[in-house]
Structure formats: C-alpha cells, structure tokens
Tab-separated table of C-alpha atoms in Angstrom:
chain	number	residue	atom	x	y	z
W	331	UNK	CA	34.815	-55.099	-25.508
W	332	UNK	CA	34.827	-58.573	-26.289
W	333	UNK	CA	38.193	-58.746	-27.383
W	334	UNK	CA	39.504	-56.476	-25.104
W	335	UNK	CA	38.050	-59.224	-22.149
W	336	UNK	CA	39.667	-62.124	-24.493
W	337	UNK	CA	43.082	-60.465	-23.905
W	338	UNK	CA	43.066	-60.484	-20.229
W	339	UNK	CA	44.531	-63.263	-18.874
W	340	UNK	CA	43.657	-65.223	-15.451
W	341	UNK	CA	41.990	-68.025	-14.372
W	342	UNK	CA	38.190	-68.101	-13.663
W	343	UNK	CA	36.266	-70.957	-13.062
W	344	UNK	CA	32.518	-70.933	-13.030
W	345	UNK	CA	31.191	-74.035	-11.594
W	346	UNK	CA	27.563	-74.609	-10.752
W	347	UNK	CA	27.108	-75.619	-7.071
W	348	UNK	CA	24.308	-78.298	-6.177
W	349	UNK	CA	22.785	-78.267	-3.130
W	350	UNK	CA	24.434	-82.016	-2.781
W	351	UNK	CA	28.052	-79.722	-2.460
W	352	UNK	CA	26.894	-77.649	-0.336
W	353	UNK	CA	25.506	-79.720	2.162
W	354	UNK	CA	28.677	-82.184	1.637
W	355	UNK	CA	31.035	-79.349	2.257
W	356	UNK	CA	28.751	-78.188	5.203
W	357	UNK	CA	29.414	-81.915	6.752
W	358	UNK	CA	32.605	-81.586	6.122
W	359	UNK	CA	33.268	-79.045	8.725
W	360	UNK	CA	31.041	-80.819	11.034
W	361	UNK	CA	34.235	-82.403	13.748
W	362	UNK	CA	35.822	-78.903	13.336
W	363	UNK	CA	36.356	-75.741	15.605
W	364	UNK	CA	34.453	-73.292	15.195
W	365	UNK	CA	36.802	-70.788	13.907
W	366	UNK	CA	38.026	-73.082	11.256
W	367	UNK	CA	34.569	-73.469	10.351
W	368	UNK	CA	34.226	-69.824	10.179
W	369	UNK	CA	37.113	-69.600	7.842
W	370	UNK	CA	36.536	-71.865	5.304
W	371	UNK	CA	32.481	-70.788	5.168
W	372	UNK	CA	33.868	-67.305	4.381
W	373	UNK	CA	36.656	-68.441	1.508
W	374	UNK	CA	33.784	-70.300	0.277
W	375	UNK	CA	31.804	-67.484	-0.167
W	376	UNK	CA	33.838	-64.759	-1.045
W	377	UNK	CA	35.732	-67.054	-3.690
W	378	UNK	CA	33.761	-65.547	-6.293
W	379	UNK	CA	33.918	-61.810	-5.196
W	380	UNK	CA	37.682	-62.199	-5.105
W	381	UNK	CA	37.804	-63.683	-8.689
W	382	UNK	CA	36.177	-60.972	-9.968
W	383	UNK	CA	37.845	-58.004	-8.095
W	384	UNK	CA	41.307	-59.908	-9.428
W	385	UNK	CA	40.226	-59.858	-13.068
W	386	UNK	CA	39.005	-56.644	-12.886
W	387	UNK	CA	42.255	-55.048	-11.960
W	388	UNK	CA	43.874	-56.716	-14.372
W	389	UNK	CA	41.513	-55.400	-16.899
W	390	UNK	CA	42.182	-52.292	-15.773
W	391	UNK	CA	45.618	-52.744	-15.875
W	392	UNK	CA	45.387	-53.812	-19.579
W	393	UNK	CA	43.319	-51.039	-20.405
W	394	UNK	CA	46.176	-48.241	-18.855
W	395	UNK	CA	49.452	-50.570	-20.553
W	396	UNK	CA	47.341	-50.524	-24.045
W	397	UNK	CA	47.575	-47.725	-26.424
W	398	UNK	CA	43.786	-47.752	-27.363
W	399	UNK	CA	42.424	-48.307	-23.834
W	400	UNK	CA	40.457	-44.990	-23.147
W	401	UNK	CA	38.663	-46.401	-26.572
W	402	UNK	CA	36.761	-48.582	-24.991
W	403	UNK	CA	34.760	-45.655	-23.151
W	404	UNK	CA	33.707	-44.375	-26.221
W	405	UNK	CA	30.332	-45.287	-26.150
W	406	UNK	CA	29.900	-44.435	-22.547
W	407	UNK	CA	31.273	-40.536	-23.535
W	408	UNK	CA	29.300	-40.651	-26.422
W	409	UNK	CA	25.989	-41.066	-24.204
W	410	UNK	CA	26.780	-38.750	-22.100
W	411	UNK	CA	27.124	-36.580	-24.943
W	412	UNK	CA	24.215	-37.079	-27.020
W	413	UNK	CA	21.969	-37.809	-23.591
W	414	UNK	CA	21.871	-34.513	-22.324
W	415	UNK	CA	21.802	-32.705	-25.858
W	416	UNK	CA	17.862	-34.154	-26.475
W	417	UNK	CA	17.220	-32.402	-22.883
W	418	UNK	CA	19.242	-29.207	-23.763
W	419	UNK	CA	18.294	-28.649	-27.410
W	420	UNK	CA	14.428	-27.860	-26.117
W	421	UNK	CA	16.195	-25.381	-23.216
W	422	UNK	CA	18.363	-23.801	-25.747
W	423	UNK	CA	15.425	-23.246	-28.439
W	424	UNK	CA	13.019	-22.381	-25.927
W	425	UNK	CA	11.072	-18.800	-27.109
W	426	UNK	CA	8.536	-17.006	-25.186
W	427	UNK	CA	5.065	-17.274	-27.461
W	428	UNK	CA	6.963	-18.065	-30.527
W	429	UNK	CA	6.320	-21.947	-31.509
W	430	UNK	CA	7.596	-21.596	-35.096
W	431	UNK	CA	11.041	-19.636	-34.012
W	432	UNK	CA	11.023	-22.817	-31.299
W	433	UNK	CA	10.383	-25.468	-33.979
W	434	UNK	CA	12.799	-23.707	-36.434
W	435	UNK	CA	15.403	-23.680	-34.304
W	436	UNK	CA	15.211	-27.189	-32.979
W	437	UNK	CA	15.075	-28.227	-36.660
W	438	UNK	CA	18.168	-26.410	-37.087
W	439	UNK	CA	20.151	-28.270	-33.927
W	440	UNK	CA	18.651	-31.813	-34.950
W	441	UNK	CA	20.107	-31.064	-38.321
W	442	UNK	CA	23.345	-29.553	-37.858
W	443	UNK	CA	24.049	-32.905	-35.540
W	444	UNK	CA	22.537	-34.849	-38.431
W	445	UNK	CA	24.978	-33.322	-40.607
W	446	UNK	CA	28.091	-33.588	-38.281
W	447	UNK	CA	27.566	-37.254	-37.846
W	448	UNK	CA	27.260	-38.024	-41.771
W	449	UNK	CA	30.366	-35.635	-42.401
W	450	UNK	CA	32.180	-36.443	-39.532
W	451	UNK	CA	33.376	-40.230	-40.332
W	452	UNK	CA	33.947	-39.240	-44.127
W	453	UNK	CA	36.198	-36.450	-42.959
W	454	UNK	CA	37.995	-38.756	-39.720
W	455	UNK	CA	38.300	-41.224	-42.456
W	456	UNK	CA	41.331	-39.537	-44.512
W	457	UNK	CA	43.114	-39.471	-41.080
W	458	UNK	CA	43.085	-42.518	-39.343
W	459	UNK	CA	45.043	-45.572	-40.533
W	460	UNK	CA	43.486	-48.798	-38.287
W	461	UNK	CA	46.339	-50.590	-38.296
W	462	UNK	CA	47.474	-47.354	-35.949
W	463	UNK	CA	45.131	-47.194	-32.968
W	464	UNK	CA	46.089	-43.998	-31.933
W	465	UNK	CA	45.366	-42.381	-35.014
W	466	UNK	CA	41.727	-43.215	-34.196
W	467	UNK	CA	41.816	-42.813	-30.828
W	468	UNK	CA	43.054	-39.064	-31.722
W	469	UNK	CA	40.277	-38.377	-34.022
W	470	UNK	CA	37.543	-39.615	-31.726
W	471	UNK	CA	39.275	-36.993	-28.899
W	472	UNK	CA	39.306	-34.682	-31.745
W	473	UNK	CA	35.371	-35.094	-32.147
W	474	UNK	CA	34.845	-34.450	-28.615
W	475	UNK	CA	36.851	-31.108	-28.688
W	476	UNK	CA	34.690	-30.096	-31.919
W	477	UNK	CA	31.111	-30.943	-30.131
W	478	UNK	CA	32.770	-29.207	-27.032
W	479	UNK	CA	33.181	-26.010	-29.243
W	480	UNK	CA	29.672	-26.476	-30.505
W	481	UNK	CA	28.140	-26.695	-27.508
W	482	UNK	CA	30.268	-23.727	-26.297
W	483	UNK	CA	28.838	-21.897	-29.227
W	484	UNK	CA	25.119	-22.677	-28.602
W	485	UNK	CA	25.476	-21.685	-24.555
W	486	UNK	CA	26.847	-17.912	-26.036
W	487	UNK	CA	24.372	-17.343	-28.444
C-alpha cells in the first residue's frame, strides 16, 4: 500500500497550527463583515477535509487505471475469508453428543486449510511471472474461486 500511496500524485501539506496562528488569523478578520468572516473560518477549516477527499479520489482513480488495483484488497478479502471460517468450522462440525466425531472433524477442516495454504503458493508459483501483475492478480482470483468451491462443498455435506 505504501507504494501504491507513493504513486499518487497531489499536493498535501501538513502544517502544525499554533495557537499564535490561530489567534493571528482570528484578528485578522477582526474589521471584516461578517459573512466574509464566515467564509474564510469555514475554508480554514474544511482545508483539510477537502485535501483528503481530493487525494482520495485520485487514489481511487489510480487504483481503477492500474492493472493490479483490485490487489490491494487482498488482505481485506482474505479476512473476510478466513474470519468467518474460525466461526463456521465449529457450526459445520457441530455433532449432537459426539465430542470425538466434533474434534475429528474440526481437525480435519484446520488441516485441509493448513494444507491448502502450504500447497497453494508452491502450486500459484509455476503460474505467475511478477514482472506480469495480472498473472498474479489471476491466481489470487483463482484462489478465491477454489475456497468458494470448498466452502460450497462443506455447506452440502
């Protein structure tokens, strides 16, 4: 993400505000009408928020123009991924008066992800080239459809 924010262009400037500038730009508007004084009170305080909103559609822009912009939700799909599947694992190997068919089977789901995530990246690896973003970007969409099938899978049986 950090170089993704290092390619956005724009100007920001951060600038600490004493309470000397303050109260010299509040004397400032001292001889002024009232509207005027209304005006530049609310420039002066939405100068920030208006920075911000700026750079963050251009981010966004970036993010559509680039080929590997959806990457940079990865880890926010991944959560949402492996969040829920610590909650659902005990739901799907729930059984009535059985705690060794329960503990079996959540051994089973803990390792079956264990072993997806070790063979996974060694099996991704033959088929993405990083100096082609979208090679990588297809195998992590790739991964999703395969945990997709696998959750699929677990909901049927």
């Amino acid at each position: 993400s950090t170089v993704v924010m290092l390619m956005v262009t724009g100007k920001y400037c951060v600038r600490e505000i004493a309470a000397t500038s303050v109260t010299s730009f509040l004397s400032s508007l001292e001889e002024k009408p009232m509207k005027y004084k209304f005006q530049r009170c609310l420039s002066f305080i939405l100068s920030p928020v208006v920075s911000f909103a700026r750079m963050f559609m251009q981010l966004m822009g970036f993010l559509i123009v680039c080929k590997f912009g959806m990457l940079v939700f990865m880890k926010a799909t991944g959560q949402l991924t492996w969040g829920s599947a610590d909650v659902i694992n005990i739901h799907f190997a729930h059984m009535d008066k059985d705690e060794v068919t329960k503990s079996k089977h959540i051994g089973l789901m803990y390792s079956s992800v264990g072993i997806g995530c070790l063979l996974g990246p060694i099996f991704a690896n033959n088929f993405t080239d990083m100096e082609h973003p979208r090679s990588l970007q297809f195998a992590c969409v790739s991964a999703l459809g395969v945990i997709s099938f696998g959750w699929v899978g677990m909901s049927v049986s």
